[in-house]
Amino acid sequence: MNTNMIISIVYMVALFAIFYFLFIRPQRKKEKQLEELRSSLEVGQMVTTIGGMLATVAKVEEEFVVLEVGPNRTKMPFKKWAIASVEEKKENK
């Protein structure tokens, strides 16, 4: 084998390792955390949808959640993947 060929292979492997640790691994970790968050939804939690809507969870089903929105507490179904985050409850002392 040629020395240049070995250097090229080592360079490509190193480049792939850098991309894996900088981009692929953190993205998978974030997706896993988001999936755990969506599977642990409970009635009464405040959530934010991917569209930026704040709502309260009224019902949790396997693939859907029913959210209460607005002062009239309008109930609307959403797919679980549309939940972006769960709002932390602020404790009053």
Short mmCIF file of N, CA, C and O in Angstrom, two decimals:
data_model
loop_
_atom_site.label_atom_id
_atom_site.label_comp_id
_atom_site.label_asym_id
_atom_site.label_seq_id
_atom_site.Cartn_x
_atom_site.Cartn_y
_atom_site.Cartn_z
N MET A 1 0.84 -1.20 0.00
CA MET A 1 0.00 0.00 0.00
C MET A 1 0.87 1.25 0.00
O MET A 1 1.93 1.29 0.60
N ASN A 2 0.34 2.22 -0.59
CA ASN A 2 1.01 3.49 -0.71
C ASN A 2 0.80 4.31 0.57
O ASN A 2 -0.26 4.28 1.18
N THR A 3 1.80 5.06 0.98
CA THR A 3 1.71 5.88 2.19
C THR A 3 0.62 6.94 2.05
O THR A 3 -0.10 7.22 3.02
N ASN A 4 0.48 7.51 0.88
CA ASN A 4 -0.56 8.51 0.66
C ASN A 4 -1.96 7.92 0.83
O ASN A 4 -2.86 8.59 1.33
N MET A 5 -2.13 6.68 0.41
CA MET A 5 -3.41 6.02 0.54
C MET A 5 -3.75 5.79 2.02
O MET A 5 -4.88 6.02 2.46
N ILE A 6 -2.79 5.38 2.81
CA ILE A 6 -2.99 5.17 4.24
C ILE A 6 -3.34 6.49 4.93
O ILE A 6 -4.27 6.55 5.75
N ILE A 7 -2.64 7.53 4.58
CA ILE A 7 -2.92 8.85 5.16
C ILE A 7 -4.33 9.30 4.79
O ILE A 7 -5.06 9.85 5.62
N SER A 8 -4.74 9.07 3.57
CA SER A 8 -6.10 9.44 3.13
C SER A 8 -7.16 8.68 3.91
O SER A 8 -8.17 9.25 4.32
N ILE A 9 -6.95 7.38 4.12
CA ILE A 9 -7.91 6.58 4.87
C ILE A 9 -7.99 7.06 6.32
O ILE A 9 -9.08 7.22 6.87
N VAL A 10 -6.86 7.31 6.95
CA VAL A 10 -6.83 7.81 8.33
C VAL A 10 -7.53 9.17 8.41
O VAL A 10 -8.30 9.43 9.33
N TYR A 11 -7.30 10.01 7.43
CA TYR A 11 -7.93 11.33 7.38
C TYR A 11 -9.45 11.21 7.29
O TYR A 11 -10.19 11.90 8.01
N MET A 12 -9.96 10.31 6.43
CA MET A 12 -11.40 10.14 6.28
C MET A 12 -12.02 9.57 7.56
O MET A 12 -13.10 10.00 7.97
N VAL A 13 -11.36 8.61 8.19
CA VAL A 13 -11.87 8.05 9.44
C VAL A 13 -11.91 9.12 10.53
O VAL A 13 -12.89 9.23 11.27
N ALA A 14 -10.87 9.93 10.63
CA ALA A 14 -10.83 11.00 11.62
C ALA A 14 -11.93 12.03 11.34
O ALA A 14 -12.59 12.51 12.28
N LEU A 15 -12.16 12.36 10.09
CA LEU A 15 -13.19 13.31 9.73
C LEU A 15 -14.58 12.77 10.09
O LEU A 15 -15.41 13.49 10.64
N PHE A 16 -14.82 11.49 9.82
CA PHE A 16 -16.10 10.87 10.19
C PHE A 16 -16.29 10.89 11.71
O PHE A 16 -17.38 11.18 12.20
N ALA A 17 -15.23 10.58 12.45
CA ALA A 17 -15.32 10.58 13.93
C ALA A 17 -15.65 11.98 14.45
O ALA A 17 -16.47 12.13 15.36
N ILE A 18 -15.06 12.99 13.88
CA ILE A 18 -15.33 14.37 14.30
C ILE A 18 -16.80 14.72 14.02
O ILE A 18 -17.49 15.26 14.88
N PHE A 19 -17.29 14.40 12.83
CA PHE A 19 -18.69 14.67 12.50
C PHE A 19 -19.63 13.91 13.43
O PHE A 19 -20.65 14.43 13.86
N TYR A 20 -19.28 12.65 13.74
CA TYR A 20 -20.13 11.86 14.61
C TYR A 20 -20.24 12.50 15.99
O TYR A 20 -21.34 12.67 16.51
N PHE A 21 -19.13 12.86 16.59
CA PHE A 21 -19.15 13.40 17.96
C PHE A 21 -19.65 14.84 18.03
O PHE A 21 -20.15 15.27 19.06
N LEU A 22 -19.55 15.59 16.94
CA LEU A 22 -20.01 16.98 16.97
C LEU A 22 -21.47 17.15 16.51
O LEU A 22 -22.15 18.08 16.96
N PHE A 23 -21.96 16.26 15.63
CA PHE A 23 -23.28 16.47 15.06
C PHE A 23 -24.25 15.32 15.31
O PHE A 23 -25.36 15.54 15.80
N ILE A 24 -23.89 14.12 14.98
CA ILE A 24 -24.82 12.99 15.02
C ILE A 24 -25.16 12.59 16.45
O ILE A 24 -26.33 12.48 16.81
N ARG A 25 -24.17 12.41 17.29
CA ARG A 25 -24.40 11.94 18.67
C ARG A 25 -25.24 12.93 19.48
O ARG A 25 -26.20 12.52 20.13
N PRO A 26 -24.92 14.24 19.49
CA PRO A 26 -25.76 15.17 20.25
C PRO A 26 -27.21 15.23 19.74
O PRO A 26 -28.14 15.38 20.53
N GLN A 27 -27.40 15.12 18.43
CA GLN A 27 -28.75 15.15 17.86
C GLN A 27 -29.55 13.94 18.32
O GLN A 27 -30.71 14.07 18.67
N ARG A 28 -28.95 12.76 18.33
CA ARG A 28 -29.64 11.56 18.78
C ARG A 28 -29.99 11.66 20.26
O ARG A 28 -31.07 11.23 20.68
N LYS A 29 -29.08 12.23 21.05
CA LYS A 29 -29.33 12.40 22.48
C LYS A 29 -30.51 13.35 22.71
O LYS A 29 -31.38 13.09 23.54
N LYS A 30 -30.57 14.43 21.95
CA LYS A 30 -31.65 15.39 22.08
C LYS A 30 -32.98 14.76 21.67
O LYS A 30 -34.00 14.98 22.32
N GLU A 31 -32.99 13.99 20.58
CA GLU A 31 -34.21 13.31 20.14
C GLU A 31 -34.70 12.32 21.18
O GLU A 31 -35.90 12.21 21.41
N LYS A 32 -33.79 11.61 21.83
CA LYS A 32 -34.16 10.64 22.86
C LYS A 32 -34.78 11.35 24.06
O LYS A 32 -35.80 10.91 24.60
N GLN A 33 -34.21 12.48 24.48
CA GLN A 33 -34.75 13.23 25.60
C GLN A 33 -36.15 13.76 25.28
O GLN A 33 -37.05 13.74 26.11
N LEU A 34 -36.34 14.24 24.06
CA LEU A 34 -37.63 14.76 23.64
C LEU A 34 -38.68 13.65 23.59
O LEU A 34 -39.83 13.85 23.99
N GLU A 35 -38.30 12.47 23.14
CA GLU A 35 -39.21 11.33 23.10
C GLU A 35 -39.61 10.92 24.52
O GLU A 35 -40.77 10.61 24.79
N GLU A 36 -38.66 10.93 25.46
CA GLU A 36 -38.96 10.62 26.86
C GLU A 36 -39.92 11.66 27.44
O GLU A 36 -40.84 11.31 28.18
N LEU A 37 -39.70 12.93 27.11
CA LEU A 37 -40.57 14.00 27.60
C LEU A 37 -41.99 13.79 27.10
O LEU A 37 -42.94 13.89 27.86
N ARG A 38 -42.13 13.48 25.83
CA ARG A 38 -43.46 13.29 25.24
C ARG A 38 -44.17 12.05 25.79
O ARG A 38 -45.38 12.04 25.93
N SER A 39 -43.42 11.02 26.12
CA SER A 39 -44.05 9.81 26.64
C SER A 39 -44.41 9.94 28.12
O SER A 39 -45.19 9.15 28.63
N SER A 40 -43.86 10.95 28.80
CA SER A 40 -44.15 11.12 30.22
C SER A 40 -45.13 12.26 30.50
O SER A 40 -45.20 12.75 31.62
N LEU A 41 -45.88 12.68 29.48
CA LEU A 41 -46.85 13.76 29.67
C LEU A 41 -47.95 13.33 30.63
O LEU A 41 -48.39 12.19 30.61
N GLU A 42 -48.38 14.27 31.47
CA GLU A 42 -49.44 14.00 32.44
C GLU A 42 -50.49 15.09 32.35
O GLU A 42 -50.20 16.23 31.98
N VAL A 43 -51.71 14.74 32.73
CA VAL A 43 -52.82 15.69 32.74
C VAL A 43 -52.49 16.82 33.71
O VAL A 43 -51.99 16.59 34.81
N GLY A 44 -52.75 18.06 33.27
CA GLY A 44 -52.52 19.24 34.11
C GLY A 44 -51.21 19.95 33.85
O GLY A 44 -51.00 21.07 34.33
N GLN A 45 -50.31 19.35 33.09
CA GLN A 45 -49.03 20.00 32.78
C GLN A 45 -49.22 21.09 31.75
O GLN A 45 -50.04 20.97 30.84
N MET A 46 -48.44 22.16 31.88
CA MET A 46 -48.41 23.23 30.88
C MET A 46 -47.35 22.85 29.85
O MET A 46 -46.24 22.48 30.22
N VAL A 47 -47.73 22.90 28.57
CA VAL A 47 -46.81 22.55 27.50
C VAL A 47 -46.76 23.66 26.45
O VAL A 47 -47.67 24.48 26.36
N THR A 48 -45.72 23.63 25.65
CA THR A 48 -45.59 24.52 24.50
C THR A 48 -45.53 23.64 23.27
O THR A 48 -44.79 22.66 23.23
N THR A 49 -46.34 23.96 22.26
CA THR A 49 -46.32 23.20 21.01
C THR A 49 -45.21 23.72 20.11
O THR A 49 -44.62 24.77 20.38
N ILE A 50 -44.96 23.00 19.02
CA ILE A 50 -43.92 23.45 18.10
C ILE A 50 -44.31 24.75 17.41
O ILE A 50 -43.45 25.45 16.88
N GLY A 51 -45.59 25.10 17.45
CA GLY A 51 -46.06 26.36 16.88
C GLY A 51 -46.00 27.51 17.88
O GLY A 51 -46.34 28.64 17.54
N GLY A 52 -45.59 27.22 19.12
CA GLY A 52 -45.46 28.27 20.13
C GLY A 52 -46.70 28.46 20.98
O GLY A 52 -46.77 29.41 21.77
N MET A 53 -47.68 27.60 20.86
CA MET A 53 -48.93 27.73 21.62
C MET A 53 -48.74 27.15 23.03
O MET A 53 -48.27 26.03 23.17
N LEU A 54 -49.13 27.94 24.04
CA LEU A 54 -49.11 27.45 25.42
C LEU A 54 -50.46 26.84 25.73
O LEU A 54 -51.49 27.43 25.42
N ALA A 55 -50.47 25.66 26.36
CA ALA A 55 -51.72 24.97 26.65
C ALA A 55 -51.53 24.05 27.84
O ALA A 55 -50.41 23.77 28.26
N THR A 56 -52.66 23.58 28.36
CA THR A 56 -52.66 22.63 29.47
C THR A 56 -53.11 21.28 28.96
O THR A 56 -54.07 21.19 28.18
N VAL A 57 -52.43 20.22 29.37
CA VAL A 57 -52.78 18.87 28.94
C VAL A 57 -54.08 18.45 29.63
O VAL A 57 -54.18 18.47 30.85
N ALA A 58 -55.10 18.09 28.84
CA ALA A 58 -56.39 17.67 29.37
C ALA A 58 -56.55 16.15 29.32
O ALA A 58 -57.21 15.56 30.17
N LYS A 59 -55.93 15.51 28.31
CA LYS A 59 -56.05 14.07 28.16
C LYS A 59 -54.84 13.57 27.39
O LYS A 59 -54.37 14.23 26.46
N VAL A 60 -54.34 12.41 27.79
CA VAL A 60 -53.19 11.81 27.12
C VAL A 60 -53.60 10.47 26.55
O VAL A 60 -54.15 9.63 27.26
N GLU A 61 -53.37 10.30 25.26
CA GLU A 61 -53.64 9.04 24.58
C GLU A 61 -52.33 8.51 24.03
O GLU A 61 -51.28 9.11 24.24
N GLU A 62 -52.39 7.39 23.31
CA GLU A 62 -51.15 6.78 22.83
C GLU A 62 -50.40 7.67 21.84
O GLU A 62 -49.20 7.87 21.97
N GLU A 63 -51.09 8.20 20.84
CA GLU A 63 -50.44 9.03 19.82
C GLU A 63 -50.87 10.49 19.88
O GLU A 63 -50.27 11.33 19.24
N PHE A 64 -51.93 10.78 20.63
CA PHE A 64 -52.48 12.13 20.68
C PHE A 64 -52.51 12.65 22.11
O PHE A 64 -52.52 11.87 23.06
N VAL A 65 -52.54 13.97 22.25
CA VAL A 65 -52.84 14.62 23.52
C VAL A 65 -53.94 15.64 23.23
O VAL A 65 -53.99 16.22 22.15
N VAL A 66 -54.83 15.83 24.18
CA VAL A 66 -55.86 16.84 24.06
C VAL A 66 -55.42 18.00 24.94
O VAL A 66 -55.15 17.82 26.13
N LEU A 67 -55.32 19.19 24.34
CA LEU A 67 -54.85 20.36 25.05
C LEU A 67 -55.97 21.37 25.24
O LEU A 67 -56.79 21.56 24.35
N GLU A 68 -55.99 22.00 26.41
CA GLU A 68 -56.93 23.08 26.69
C GLU A 68 -56.22 24.39 26.40
O GLU A 68 -55.14 24.64 26.91
N VAL A 69 -56.88 25.23 25.59
CA VAL A 69 -56.26 26.47 25.14
C VAL A 69 -57.20 27.63 25.42
O VAL A 69 -58.41 27.53 25.21
N GLY A 70 -56.65 28.76 25.85
CA GLY A 70 -57.40 30.00 25.99
C GLY A 70 -58.28 30.08 27.22
O GLY A 70 -58.41 29.13 27.98
N PRO A 71 -58.90 31.25 27.40
CA PRO A 71 -59.72 31.48 28.59
C PRO A 71 -61.01 30.64 28.59
O PRO A 71 -61.55 30.36 29.66
N ASN A 72 -61.50 30.23 27.45
CA ASN A 72 -62.70 29.39 27.37
C ASN A 72 -62.37 27.92 27.52
O ASN A 72 -63.27 27.08 27.42
N ARG A 73 -61.10 27.61 27.70
CA ARG A 73 -60.61 26.23 27.85
C ARG A 73 -61.05 25.35 26.69
O ARG A 73 -61.54 24.24 26.87
N THR A 74 -60.85 25.85 25.49
CA THR A 74 -61.16 25.10 24.28
C THR A 74 -60.24 23.90 24.18
O THR A 74 -59.03 24.02 24.32
N LYS A 75 -60.81 22.73 23.93
CA LYS A 75 -60.03 21.50 23.85
C LYS A 75 -59.73 21.17 22.40
O LYS A 75 -60.63 21.16 21.57
N MET A 76 -58.44 20.92 22.13
CA MET A 76 -58.00 20.62 20.77
C MET A 76 -57.05 19.42 20.81
O MET A 76 -56.15 19.39 21.64
N PRO A 77 -57.22 18.47 19.90
CA PRO A 77 -56.29 17.33 19.85
C PRO A 77 -55.03 17.69 19.07
O PRO A 77 -55.07 18.43 18.09
N PHE A 78 -53.91 17.20 19.55
CA PHE A 78 -52.61 17.37 18.90
C PHE A 78 -51.90 16.03 18.89
O PHE A 78 -52.08 15.23 19.79
N LYS A 79 -51.09 15.81 17.88
CA LYS A 79 -50.22 14.64 17.89
C LYS A 79 -49.11 14.89 18.92
O LYS A 79 -48.72 16.03 19.14
N LYS A 80 -48.62 13.83 19.53
CA LYS A 80 -47.59 13.99 20.55
C LYS A 80 -46.32 14.63 20.01
O LYS A 80 -45.64 15.36 20.72
N TRP A 81 -45.99 14.39 18.74
CA TRP A 81 -44.77 14.95 18.20
C TRP A 81 -44.83 16.48 18.09
O TRP A 81 -43.81 17.13 17.91
N ALA A 82 -46.04 17.06 18.25
CA ALA A 82 -46.19 18.51 18.17
C ALA A 82 -45.86 19.20 19.49
O ALA A 82 -45.86 20.42 19.55
N ILE A 83 -45.56 18.44 20.54
CA ILE A 83 -45.20 19.03 21.83
C ILE A 83 -43.71 19.32 21.82
O ILE A 83 -42.89 18.41 21.62
N ALA A 84 -43.34 20.58 22.02
CA ALA A 84 -41.94 20.98 21.98
C ALA A 84 -41.30 20.95 23.36
O ALA A 84 -40.14 20.58 23.50
N SER A 85 -42.05 21.36 24.40
CA SER A 85 -41.47 21.40 25.74
C SER A 85 -42.57 21.41 26.79
O SER A 85 -43.73 21.70 26.50
N VAL A 86 -42.18 21.09 28.01
CA VAL A 86 -43.07 21.13 29.15
C VAL A 86 -42.61 22.28 30.03
O VAL A 86 -41.42 22.40 30.34
N GLU A 87 -43.54 23.15 30.40
CA GLU A 87 -43.21 24.30 31.23
C GLU A 87 -43.06 23.87 32.69
O GLU A 87 -43.85 23.09 33.19
N GLU A 88 -42.04 24.38 33.34
CA GLU A 88 -41.82 24.09 34.75
C GLU A 88 -42.83 24.86 35.59
O GLU A 88 -43.09 26.03 35.32
N LYS A 89 -43.37 24.19 36.61
CA LYS A 89 -44.32 24.86 37.49
C LYS A 89 -43.54 25.75 38.47
O LYS A 89 -42.53 25.35 39.02
N LYS A 90 -44.04 26.97 38.65
CA LYS A 90 -43.42 27.91 39.58
C LYS A 90 -44.12 27.76 40.93
O LYS A 90 -45.34 27.91 41.02
N GLU A 91 -43.35 27.45 41.96
CA GLU A 91 -43.91 27.27 43.29
C GLU A 91 -44.02 28.61 44.01
O GLU A 91 -43.08 29.39 44.01
N ASN A 92 -45.17 28.86 44.60
CA ASN A 92 -45.37 30.08 45.39
C ASN A 92 -45.12 29.76 46.86
O ASN A 92 -45.67 28.81 47.40
N LYS A 93 -44.28 30.57 47.50
CA LYS A 93 -43.99 30.34 48.92
C LYS A 93 -44.49 31.48 49.74
O LYS A 93 -44.57 32.58 49.40
#
